[in-house]
Coordinates of C-alpha atoms in Angstrom, one line a residue:
Chain C
X1482 CA 112.2 -33.1 -19.0
X1483 CA 109.0 -34.9 -19.7
X1484 CA 107.4 -32.1 -17.4
X1485 CA 108.5 -29.1 -19.6
X1486 CA 106.8 -30.8 -22.3
X1487 CA 103.7 -31.7 -20.7
X1488 CA 103.9 -27.9 -18.9
X1489 CA 104.5 -27.0 -23.1
X1490 CA 101.9 -29.1 -24.5
X1491 CA 99.5 -27.8 -21.8
X1492 CA 100.1 -24.2 -22.1
X1493 CA 99.2 -24.5 -26.1
X1494 CA 96.3 -26.5 -25.5
X1495 CA 95.1 -23.6 -23.2
X1496 CA 96.4 -20.7 -25.4
X1497 CA 94.1 -22.9 -28.5
X1498 CA 90.3 -23.5 -25.3
X1499 CA 91.0 -19.3 -24.7
X1500 CA 88.2 -17.8 -26.5
X1501 CA 88.9 -13.9 -28.1
X1502 CA 86.9 -11.4 -26.9
X1503 CA 85.2 -10.6 -29.9
X1504 CA 83.2 -13.9 -30.9
X1505 CA 82.5 -17.5 -28.6
X1506 CA 82.1 -19.6 -31.0
X1507 CA 81.2 -22.8 -29.1
X1508 CA 82.7 -25.4 -30.4
X1509 CA 80.4 -28.5 -31.5
X1510 CA 80.6 -32.3 -32.5
X1511 CA 77.9 -32.3 -36.3
X1512 CA 76.1 -35.2 -34.4
X1513 CA 75.2 -33.1 -31.2
X1514 CA 71.5 -32.7 -30.4
X1515 CA 70.5 -29.8 -29.1
X1516 CA 67.2 -30.4 -26.7
X1517 CA 65.2 -27.1 -25.0
X1518 CA 62.2 -26.3 -23.4
X1519 CA 59.3 -25.6 -25.6
X1520 CA 55.3 -24.7 -25.0
X1521 CA 53.6 -27.7 -27.5
X1522 CA 51.7 -25.9 -30.1
X1523 CA 48.3 -25.8 -29.1
X1524 CA 46.3 -26.1 -31.7
X1525 CA 42.5 -24.3 -32.0
X1526 CA 40.1 -25.8 -33.8
X1527 CA 38.1 -24.0 -36.6
X1528 CA 34.9 -22.8 -35.3
X1529 CA 31.9 -22.9 -37.2
X1530 CA 29.9 -19.5 -37.4
X1531 CA 26.4 -21.2 -36.5
X1532 CA 28.0 -22.5 -33.3
X1533 CA 28.2 -18.4 -32.3
X1534 CA 24.5 -18.1 -32.9
X1535 CA 21.8 -17.9 -30.8
X1536 CA 21.2 -15.5 -27.3
X1537 CA 24.0 -14.9 -24.9
X1538 CA 22.3 -13.4 -21.6
X1539 CA 23.6 -11.4 -18.2
X1540 CA 24.2 -8.4 -16.1
X1541 CA 24.9 -5.4 -18.5
X1542 CA 27.5 -4.2 -16.2
X1543 CA 28.4 0.0 -15.6
X1544 CA 31.9 1.0 -14.7
X1545 CA 31.7 2.5 -10.8
X1546 CA 30.3 6.4 -10.7
X1547 CA 31.5 9.1 -9.5
X1548 CA 33.2 8.5 -5.8
X1549 CA 32.8 4.5 -6.4
X1550 CA 29.0 4.9 -5.8
X1551 CA 27.3 1.3 -7.8
X1552 CA 24.9 2.3 -10.9
X1553 CA 22.6 -0.1 -11.0
X1554 CA 23.0 -2.9 -13.4
X1555 CA 20.2 -4.4 -16.4
X1556 CA 19.8 -7.9 -17.5
X1557 CA 20.6 -8.0 -21.3
X1558 CA 20.1 -10.5 -23.9
X1559 CA 22.5 -10.5 -26.9
X1560 CA 21.2 -12.1 -30.0
X1561 CA 23.7 -13.3 -32.4
X1562 CA 20.9 -13.5 -35.4
X1563 CA 23.5 -14.6 -38.0
X1564 CA 27.1 -14.9 -39.3
X1565 CA 29.1 -15.4 -42.0
X1566 CA 31.6 -13.9 -44.9
X1567 CA 32.7 -11.5 -42.4
X1568 CA 30.2 -10.0 -41.9
X1569 CA 27.6 -10.3 -38.8
X1570 CA 23.6 -9.6 -37.7
X1571 CA 22.2 -9.3 -34.6
X1572 CA 20.7 -7.0 -31.7
X1573 CA 20.0 -6.5 -27.8
X1574 CA 17.6 -6.1 -26.0
X1575 CA 18.0 -4.3 -22.8
X1576 CA 15.8 -1.7 -20.3
X1577 CA 12.5 -2.4 -22.3
X1578 CA 14.3 -1.5 -25.7
X1579 CA 15.6 -3.6 -28.4
X1580 CA 18.1 -2.5 -30.6
X1581 CA 19.5 -3.7 -33.6
X1582 CA 23.1 -4.0 -34.3
X1583 CA 25.5 -5.2 -37.4
X1584 CA 29.1 -5.7 -37.4
X1585 CA 32.2 -7.8 -38.5
X1586 CA 34.0 -10.9 -37.2
X1587 CA 37.5 -12.4 -37.5
X1588 CA 38.3 -15.7 -36.1
X1589 CA 41.4 -16.4 -33.5
X1590 CA 42.3 -19.2 -31.7
X1591 CA 38.7 -20.9 -31.5
X1592 CA 37.2 -17.4 -30.5
X1593 CA 35.4 -15.5 -32.7
X1594 CA 36.0 -10.8 -32.3
X1595 CA 33.4 -8.7 -33.1
X1596 CA 32.9 -5.3 -33.8
X1597 CA 29.8 -4.0 -34.5
X1598 CA 27.7 -0.9 -34.1
X1599 CA 23.7 0.3 -33.7
X1600 CA 22.6 2.5 -35.7
X1601 CA 23.1 5.0 -34.2
X1602 CA 20.3 7.4 -34.9
X1603 CA 18.5 6.5 -31.2
X1604 CA 20.6 9.0 -29.1
X1605 CA 21.4 6.1 -26.8
X1606 CA 23.0 3.9 -29.1
X1607 CA 26.7 2.9 -28.8
X1608 CA 28.6 0.2 -30.1
X1609 CA 29.7 -2.8 -29.4
X1610 CA 33.5 -5.1 -28.9
X1611 CA 33.0 -8.3 -27.9
X1612 CA 34.7 -11.8 -28.1
X1613 CA 32.5 -14.7 -28.4
X1614 CA 33.7 -18.3 -27.2
X1615 CA 31.6 -20.9 -28.9
X1616 CA 33.3 -24.2 -26.4
X1617 CA 32.5 -22.1 -23.4
X1618 CA 28.6 -20.9 -24.6
X1619 CA 30.5 -17.5 -23.8
X1620 CA 30.2 -14.0 -25.3
X1621 CA 32.7 -11.4 -23.1
X1622 CA 33.1 -7.9 -23.9
X1623 CA 32.3 -3.8 -23.4
X1624 CA 30.0 -1.4 -25.2
X1625 CA 30.1 2.9 -25.3
X1626 CA 27.8 5.3 -26.2
X1627 CA 27.7 7.7 -29.2
X1628 CA 27.0 9.8 -26.9
X1629 CA 29.7 9.8 -23.9
X1630 CA 28.5 12.5 -21.9
X1631 CA 25.3 10.6 -21.0
X1632 CA 25.8 8.4 -17.5
X1633 CA 26.5 4.8 -17.6
X1634 CA 27.9 5.5 -21.4
X1635 CA 30.2 2.5 -20.9
X1636 CA 29.6 -1.2 -20.4
X1637 CA 30.4 -4.4 -19.7
X1638 CA 29.7 -8.1 -19.7
X1639 CA 30.4 -11.0 -19.5
X1640 CA 27.2 -13.2 -21.0
X1641 CA 25.9 -16.9 -20.8
X1642 CA 24.0 -18.8 -23.7
X1643 CA 20.6 -19.4 -22.9
X1644 CA 17.8 -20.6 -24.9
X1645 CA 14.4 -19.3 -24.8
X1646 CA 11.0 -20.6 -24.4
X1647 CA 7.4 -20.0 -22.9
X1648 CA 7.4 -22.0 -20.3
X1649 CA 4.2 -21.5 -18.4
X1650 CA 5.1 -23.2 -14.8
X1651 CA 8.0 -21.3 -14.7
X1652 CA 7.4 -19.6 -10.4
X1653 CA 9.4 -17.0 -8.8
X1654 CA 11.9 -18.2 -6.8
X1655 CA 11.9 -18.7 -2.8
X1656 CA 14.4 -15.8 -2.2
X1657 CA 11.9 -13.5 -3.2
X1658 CA 9.4 -13.3 -0.1
X1659 CA 10.4 -11.3 2.5
X1660 CA 11.6 -8.6 -0.5
X1661 CA 10.3 -4.9 0.3
X1662 CA 8.8 -3.7 -3.0
X1663 CA 8.7 -0.2 -2.5
X1664 CA 7.0 2.9 -3.9
X1665 CA 7.8 4.9 -7.4
X1666 CA 11.1 4.7 -5.9
X1667 CA 12.8 1.4 -6.6
X1668 CA 15.0 -0.9 -4.5
X1669 CA 17.7 0.9 -5.8
X1670 CA 17.4 4.8 -5.7
X1671 CA 19.5 7.7 -6.5
X1672 CA 20.0 10.5 -3.2
X1673 CA 22.8 13.8 -4.3
X1674 CA 24.0 11.7 -8.0
X1675 CA 24.3 8.6 -7.1
X1676 CA 23.2 5.4 -6.6
X1677 CA 23.1 3.5 -2.9
X1678 CA 20.5 0.4 -2.2
X1679 CA 17.5 1.2 0.2
X1680 CA 18.7 0.1 3.8
X1681 CA 16.3 -1.6 5.7
X1682 CA 17.9 -0.7 8.9
X1683 CA 17.3 3.0 8.2
X1684 CA 14.0 2.6 6.8
X1685 CA 13.8 5.7 5.0
X1686 CA 11.7 4.6 2.7
X1687 CA 9.9 2.3 4.6
X1688 CA 6.2 3.7 4.9
X1689 CA 5.8 3.4 1.5
X1690 CA 7.0 -0.2 1.2
X1691 CA 5.3 -3.0 0.7
X1692 CA 7.2 -6.7 1.5
X1693 CA 6.7 -9.5 -0.3
X1694 CA 4.3 -12.5 1.1
X1695 CA 4.7 -16.3 -0.7
X1696 CA 1.8 -15.8 -1.2
X1697 CA 3.4 -15.3 -5.1
X1698 CA 5.1 -18.5 -5.0
X1699 CA 1.6 -19.7 -4.9
X1700 CA -0.6 -18.4 -7.8
X1701 CA 0.7 -19.2 -11.2
X1702 CA -2.0 -17.4 -13.5
X1703 CA -0.2 -18.9 -16.5
X1704 CA -1.3 -22.6 -15.3
X1705 CA -4.6 -21.3 -13.5
X1706 CA -8.0 -19.5 -14.3
X1707 CA -7.6 -17.4 -11.2
X1708 CA -11.4 -16.3 -9.7
X1709 CA -12.0 -13.2 -7.0
X1710 CA -11.6 -15.2 -4.0
X1711 CA -8.0 -16.2 -5.3
X1712 CA -6.7 -12.6 -5.8
X1713 CA -9.3 -10.6 -3.5
X1714 CA -7.5 -11.0 -0.2
X1715 CA -3.6 -9.9 -1.6
X1716 CA -1.5 -7.5 -0.9
X1717 CA -0.6 -4.5 -3.8
X1718 CA 2.1 -5.9 -3.9
X1719 CA 2.0 -9.3 -4.3
X1720 CA -0.9 -8.9 -7.1
X1721 CA 1.7 -6.3 -9.1
X1722 CA 3.9 -9.5 -8.7
X1723 CA 2.9 -12.1 -10.3
X1724 CA 0.6 -10.4 -12.8
X1725 CA 4.4 -9.1 -14.1
X1726 CA 5.8 -12.2 -14.0
X1727 CA 3.7 -13.5 -16.5
X1728 CA 4.6 -10.8 -19.3
X1729 CA 8.3 -12.1 -18.1
X1730 CA 7.8 -15.8 -18.4
X1731 CA 7.6 -14.6 -22.0
X1732 CA 10.6 -12.9 -22.1
X1733 CA 8.9 -9.1 -21.9
X1734 CA 12.0 -6.4 -21.4
X1735 CA 10.8 -4.7 -18.9
X1736 CA 10.7 -0.4 -19.0
X1737 CA 9.7 -0.3 -15.3
X1738 CA 12.6 -0.4 -13.4
X1739 CA 11.1 -1.4 -10.0
X1740 CA 10.1 -4.6 -11.8
X1741 CA 12.8 -4.8 -13.9
X1742 CA 15.2 -4.9 -11.5
X1743 CA 13.0 -7.8 -9.3
X1744 CA 13.0 -10.1 -12.5
X1745 CA 16.9 -8.6 -13.2
X1746 CA 18.3 -10.0 -9.8
X1747 CA 16.3 -11.9 -8.6
X1748 CA 14.8 -14.0 -10.8
X1749 CA 17.3 -16.7 -13.2
X1750 CA 14.8 -18.2 -15.7
X1751 CA 14.0 -14.0 -16.1
X1752 CA 15.8 -12.9 -19.5
X1753 CA 14.4 -10.3 -21.5
X1754 CA 13.7 -11.3 -25.7
X1755 CA 11.1 -8.5 -26.7
X1756 CA 9.6 -5.1 -25.4
X1757 CA 6.0 -6.4 -26.5
X1758 CA 5.1 -9.2 -25.8
X1759 CA 0.2 -8.5 -25.9
X1760 CA 0.7 -10.6 -28.9
X1761 CA 2.2 -13.5 -27.0
X1762 CA -0.5 -13.2 -23.8
X1763 CA -2.7 -16.7 -23.9
X1764 CA -6.5 -16.6 -23.6
X1765 CA -6.2 -17.7 -19.6
X1766 CA -3.4 -15.2 -19.1
X1767 CA -5.1 -11.7 -21.3
X1768 CA -8.1 -12.6 -18.4
X1769 CA -6.4 -13.0 -15.5
X1770 CA -4.4 -10.1 -15.9
X1771 CA -7.6 -8.5 -16.4
X1772 CA -8.9 -9.8 -13.4
X1773 CA -5.6 -8.5 -11.4
X1774 CA -5.3 -5.3 -12.8
X1775 CA -8.8 -4.1 -11.1
X1776 CA -7.5 -5.7 -7.6
X1777 CA -4.4 -4.4 -7.9
X1778 CA -5.9 -1.1 -9.0
X1779 CA -8.5 -0.8 -6.2
X1780 CA -6.1 -1.6 -4.0
X1781 CA -4.0 1.4 -4.2
X1782 CA -6.4 4.0 -4.8
X1783 CA -8.7 3.1 -1.6
X1784 CA -6.3 0.0 0.5
X1785 CA -5.1 3.4 2.9
X1786 CA -7.6 6.1 2.2
X1787 CA -10.7 7.0 3.1
X1788 CA -12.1 5.4 0.5
X1789 CA -14.0 1.4 0.9
Chain H
X42 CA -26.0 19.1 20.4
X43 CA -26.2 16.3 20.5
X44 CA -26.4 15.2 23.9
X45 CA -29.0 18.5 25.4
X46 CA -32.1 17.6 25.9
X47 CA -34.8 20.0 24.0
X48 CA -34.8 21.8 26.9
X49 CA -31.9 22.7 27.6
X50 CA -31.9 25.7 28.9
X51 CA -33.9 25.2 31.7
X52 CA -32.3 21.4 32.0
X53 CA -28.2 23.3 32.3
X54 CA -28.6 26.8 34.3
X55 CA -24.8 26.7 34.6
X56 CA -23.1 29.4 32.4
X57 CA -20.0 27.4 31.9
X58 CA -20.6 24.2 31.5
X59 CA -23.2 25.4 29.3
X60 CA -20.7 26.8 26.5
X61 CA -18.1 23.9 27.2
X62 CA -21.3 22.0 25.2
X63 CA -21.9 24.2 23.5
X64 CA -18.3 24.2 22.1
X65 CA -17.5 20.3 22.0
X66 CA -20.9 20.1 20.0
X67 CA -19.8 22.8 17.1
X68 CA -16.7 21.2 17.4
X69 CA -18.3 17.9 16.8
X70 CA -20.5 19.5 13.9
X71 CA -17.2 20.7 12.1
X72 CA -15.8 17.1 12.5
X73 CA -19.7 15.7 10.9
X74 CA -18.6 18.7 7.6
X75 CA -15.7 17.4 7.2
X76 CA -17.0 13.6 6.8
X77 CA -19.6 14.6 5.0
X78 CA -17.4 16.0 2.5
X79 CA -15.8 13.0 1.8
X80 CA -18.8 10.9 1.8
X81 CA -19.9 13.1 -0.8
X82 CA -16.6 12.9 -3.0
X83 CA -16.9 8.9 -2.5
X84 CA -20.4 9.8 -4.3
X85 CA -19.4 12.0 -6.9
X86 CA -16.7 9.5 -8.7
X87 CA -20.7 8.1 -9.4
X88 CA -21.4 10.9 -11.4
X89 CA -21.5 10.2 -14.1
X90 CA -23.5 7.0 -14.2
X91 CA -21.1 4.5 -15.2
X92 CA -21.2 0.3 -14.0
X93 CA -17.1 0.0 -14.4
X94 CA -15.9 2.4 -11.4
X95 CA -15.0 3.3 -8.2
X96 CA -16.6 0.1 -5.6
X97 CA -17.6 -1.3 -9.1
X98 CA -14.1 -2.1 -11.1
X99 CA -14.1 -5.4 -8.4
X100 CA -18.1 -6.4 -8.6
X101 CA -17.8 -6.9 -12.5
X102 CA -19.7 -10.8 -12.1
X103 CA -22.8 -8.6 -10.3
X104 CA -22.9 -5.4 -11.8
X105 CA -24.6 -7.2 -15.1
X106 CA -27.4 -8.5 -12.6
X107 CA -30.4 -6.5 -12.9
X108 CA -31.4 -6.2 -9.3
X109 CA -28.2 -5.3 -8.1
X110 CA -27.4 -2.5 -10.4
X111 CA -30.5 -1.0 -9.2
X112 CA -30.2 -1.5 -5.9
X113 CA -26.7 0.3 -6.1
X114 CA -27.9 2.8 -7.3
X115 CA -30.2 4.4 -5.1
X116 CA -27.9 3.7 -2.6
X117 CA -25.3 5.4 -3.5
X118 CA -27.5 8.1 -5.0
X119 CA -29.8 8.5 -1.5
X120 CA -27.7 8.0 1.2
X121 CA -26.4 11.6 1.5
X122 CA -29.8 13.0 1.8
X123 CA -29.8 10.7 4.8
X124 CA -26.4 12.1 6.5
X125 CA -27.8 15.6 5.7
X126 CA -30.5 14.5 8.9
X127 CA -27.6 14.3 11.0
X128 CA -26.4 19.0 10.5
X129 CA -30.5 19.6 11.7
X130 CA -31.7 16.5 13.4
X131 CA -30.2 16.9 16.9
X132 CA -30.3 20.5 17.3
X133 CA -32.8 22.3 20.2
X134 CA -32.8 25.4 18.8
X135 CA -34.0 24.1 15.3
X136 CA -36.9 21.8 17.3
X137 CA -37.4 24.9 19.3
X138 CA -38.0 27.4 17.2
X139 CA -39.0 25.5 13.8
X140 CA -40.6 22.6 14.5
X141 CA -41.9 22.2 11.9
X142 CA -38.7 22.0 9.9
X143 CA -37.6 19.7 12.5
X144 CA -40.6 17.1 10.9
X145 CA -40.0 18.3 7.2
X146 CA -36.6 17.0 7.5
X147 CA -37.6 13.9 9.5
X148 CA -40.5 13.2 7.2
X149 CA -37.4 13.3 4.4
X150 CA -34.5 11.1 7.1
X151 CA -37.6 8.2 7.0
X152 CA -38.4 8.2 3.9
X153 CA -35.2 7.9 2.1
X154 CA -34.4 5.1 4.7
X155 CA -36.9 3.2 5.2
X156 CA -38.7 3.1 1.4
X157 CA -34.7 3.8 -0.8
X158 CA -31.2 3.2 1.6
X159 CA -32.1 0.6 3.8
X160 CA -33.5 -2.2 1.4
X161 CA -31.2 -1.4 -1.2
X162 CA -29.0 -1.5 0.9
X163 CA -30.1 -5.1 2.3
X164 CA -29.7 -6.3 -1.4
X165 CA -26.4 -4.9 -2.0
X166 CA -25.7 -6.6 1.4
X167 CA -26.6 -9.9 -0.4
X168 CA -23.5 -9.4 -2.9
X169 CA -21.4 -8.1 -0.4
X170 CA -17.8 -8.8 -0.8
X171 CA -15.4 -11.2 1.6
X172 CA -17.9 -14.1 1.9
X173 CA -20.8 -15.3 4.3
X174 CA -19.5 -13.5 7.2
X175 CA -19.6 -9.7 5.6
X176 CA -22.8 -10.2 3.4
X177 CA -24.6 -11.1 7.1
X178 CA -22.8 -7.9 8.9
X179 CA -24.6 -5.9 6.1
X180 CA -27.9 -7.6 5.9
X181 CA -28.7 -7.5 9.5
X182 CA -27.5 -3.7 9.2
X183 CA -29.7 -3.4 6.7
X184 CA -32.8 -4.5 8.8
X185 CA -31.8 -2.9 12.0
X186 CA -31.6 0.6 10.3
X187 CA -34.8 -0.4 8.6
X188 CA -35.7 -1.4 11.8
X189 CA -35.3 1.3 14.2
X190 CA -36.0 3.9 11.7
X191 CA -39.6 2.8 11.6
X192 CA -39.6 2.5 16.1
X193 CA -38.6 6.3 16.3
X194 CA -41.6 7.1 13.9
X195 CA -44.0 5.2 15.0
X196 CA -42.7 6.4 18.5
X197 CA -42.9 10.4 17.1
X198 CA -47.1 9.6 15.2
X199 CA -48.1 8.4 19.1
X200 CA -46.2 11.2 20.4
X201 CA -44.2 9.1 22.9
X202 CA -41.5 11.6 22.4
X203 CA -38.8 9.8 24.4
X204 CA -38.7 6.7 22.6
X205 CA -39.0 8.8 19.6
X206 CA -35.3 10.1 20.6
X207 CA -34.4 6.9 21.8
X208 CA -34.6 5.2 18.3
X209 CA -33.7 8.3 16.4
X210 CA -30.8 8.0 18.1
X211 CA -29.9 4.2 17.3
X212 CA -31.3 5.1 14.2
X213 CA -28.8 7.5 13.5
X214 CA -26.4 5.0 15.2
X215 CA -26.5 3.1 12.4
X216 CA -26.3 5.7 9.4
X217 CA -23.6 7.2 10.8
X218 CA -21.4 3.5 9.8
X219 CA -20.9 4.5 6.7
X220 CA -18.6 6.7 8.3
X221 CA -17.8 5.1 11.1
X222 CA -16.5 1.7 8.4
X223 CA -14.1 3.8 6.3
X224 CA -12.7 5.2 9.8
X225 CA -11.7 2.4 11.1
X226 CA -10.7 0.9 8.3
X227 CA -8.1 3.7 8.0
X228 CA -7.1 3.4 11.1
X229 CA -6.8 -0.8 10.5
X230 CA -5.0 -0.5 7.5
X231 CA -2.5 2.6 9.1
X232 CA -1.5 0.2 12.0
X233 CA -1.7 -3.1 11.5
X234 CA -1.3 -3.3 7.7
X235 CA -4.2 -6.8 7.3
X236 CA -5.3 -7.8 3.7
X237 CA -7.6 -6.0 1.8
X238 CA -10.8 -8.8 2.8
X239 CA -9.2 -9.2 6.1
X240 CA -9.9 -5.6 7.4
X241 CA -13.0 -5.4 4.9
X242 CA -14.2 -8.1 7.0
X243 CA -13.9 -6.8 10.3
X244 CA -15.2 -3.1 9.6
X245 CA -17.8 -4.9 8.5
X246 CA -19.3 -5.5 11.7
X247 CA -16.6 -3.1 14.0
X248 CA -18.3 -0.6 12.1
X249 CA -22.1 -0.7 13.1
X250 CA -21.9 -2.9 16.2
X251 CA -19.7 -0.3 17.6
X252 CA -22.2 2.8 16.9
X253 CA -24.5 1.1 18.5
X254 CA -22.7 0.4 22.1
X255 CA -22.1 3.9 22.3
X256 CA -25.8 5.1 21.1
X257 CA -26.9 2.8 23.7
X258 CA -24.4 4.5 26.7
X259 CA -25.9 7.9 24.9
X260 CA -29.6 7.0 25.8
X261 CA -28.8 5.4 29.1
X262 CA -27.3 8.9 30.3
X263 CA -30.4 10.7 29.4
X264 CA -32.3 7.7 30.7
X265 CA -30.8 8.8 34.1
X266 CA -31.5 11.9 33.9

C-alpha cells in the first residue's frame, strides 16, 4: 500500500517536472544570484588634441607592385599642425615635396581618427586616412592618390612621433661605409618596369659605382671649417655624401633619389621637414659646401678622364 | 721618324725594314696627333680668359696671386706651340729638304720653352697641389726642361749635331710629360682607383721620369750605330 503511494507521489512529481514543448521555464527562487564571466569594462581616457600635435616620421610604403615586385619607399614626415573642434590641419614632407592637408577627426577609445585631404591642385595630391595614438606616440594609416592610375597611388604607413631639432654634431652611421653609391641610376634600379635591388654579386652596375669609405665618419662640415687639404684627397662619392649630410641635418627633403635613399634607409636621425633649407645653413656650412663642391665637380669631370 | 737618323736612306738600304719603320713612324705620328688634339681641347677650356674654370676651380686660394695668374696663363697659352714641334722637328725629310724650316721651327721651340713655358712652369710648380712631393717633381721638371733645351740649342750653335740631337730628344721627352702625365693618370685610375691626390702625386714624378728613361735608351741606341 505504502509503495503504491510513493510511486503515485513520484509519478505526480515527475509529471509536474516534465517541461512542455513550447516553453522552457526555469523556475528559480527569488534570491538566486546569477554570476557569468563578463569582460571588465575598459575605460579610455579622454585624450587632448595638444597631445597629438607634432611630427610623425616613418616610411611611406607602397603596396607591392605587379608580380609582387618591391617598389622603393620614401621617408615621410607627417605633421599635425593644429587640431580642435573636429577639424585638423597639417602637412606632409616626402621625396622633396611638402603638401598641406585639412580634414576632420573623431575621438574613440583614446585615439583620434582622421580623414584629411590635400588641396587637389597638384597632380600628386591625395587623401589620408589615419589614426593618431597619443599614448603610443604613433600614427598609422593609408593614403590614396587622387589620380589612381599613377604608380604608387596607394600607400600605407606606421609613423613614430619625433621632434625635429637641428644638431650639427649628428654624424653618419658606422654602417654606411662600405655601401655602394651608384651613378645616376641609384641603389634601386628600375628594369623592365619593376624596381629591383642592386646585386653586388652580379656586379651589374659596377663600372659606375663608388664605395663609400670611412672618411664620411671622420669629417663633419657642420662642425669644422674645412681646408683644401681635408677634401682634396677624398673620393667623389664621399664628398657628395658629406655635403648632402649638411642638408640632411637641417631636415632637407631630397629630390635626388640616390641621396634620398641613403638618408631614408641608413640614417636613423634623418627626418625630412623642409624642401628648402638654404636660408638655414650656417656660414661655416655655406663655405664648406662651396669648397666640397669644387673638389666634387673636379673629381666628377676629371678623375677618370684624360684631363688633369 | 723619331728613330731614323738624318741620312736614313744611306744607312738603311734594306727596303722592307725601311717600310716597316716608316709605317711605325706614321702610326706614331698619328697617335701623337690624337694626343695633340686632346691637349688642344684642354687648352680651349681656358678661352676666353677665366680664372674660375677647369683646373683653376681647385686653385682658388692662389689664383689671386698675380704672379701665379700670370704664369698660369702664359703656360697654358704657349705650350701648344711647343707641342707642335713634335710634328716637324724629328722629320728627316724636312731636315733634308728644308733645313731652314727645321731651324725656324726649332728656334720657335727653344724660345717658347726657355723663355715662356719652362719659367712659367717653375712658378706653377712652386704652388702645385699635393704637397711637397709634387711641388718638387714639377719644379725639377721645369729646371731640367730648361736645361736640356738650352744645351740642345747651344750644341746646334756649335754645330755639334750629334749632341744637339741627344739633348733635343731629352728636351722633347720632357715636353711629352704633359701628355704622359694625363695618360698615366687615366691608366692608374682605371686599374687601381686610388685617391685623387695620391694619383696626382704619383704621376707628377712618373710622367717625366719614365720619359727620360726612354729618351736615354733611345740616345744610347743611336750612339751604338
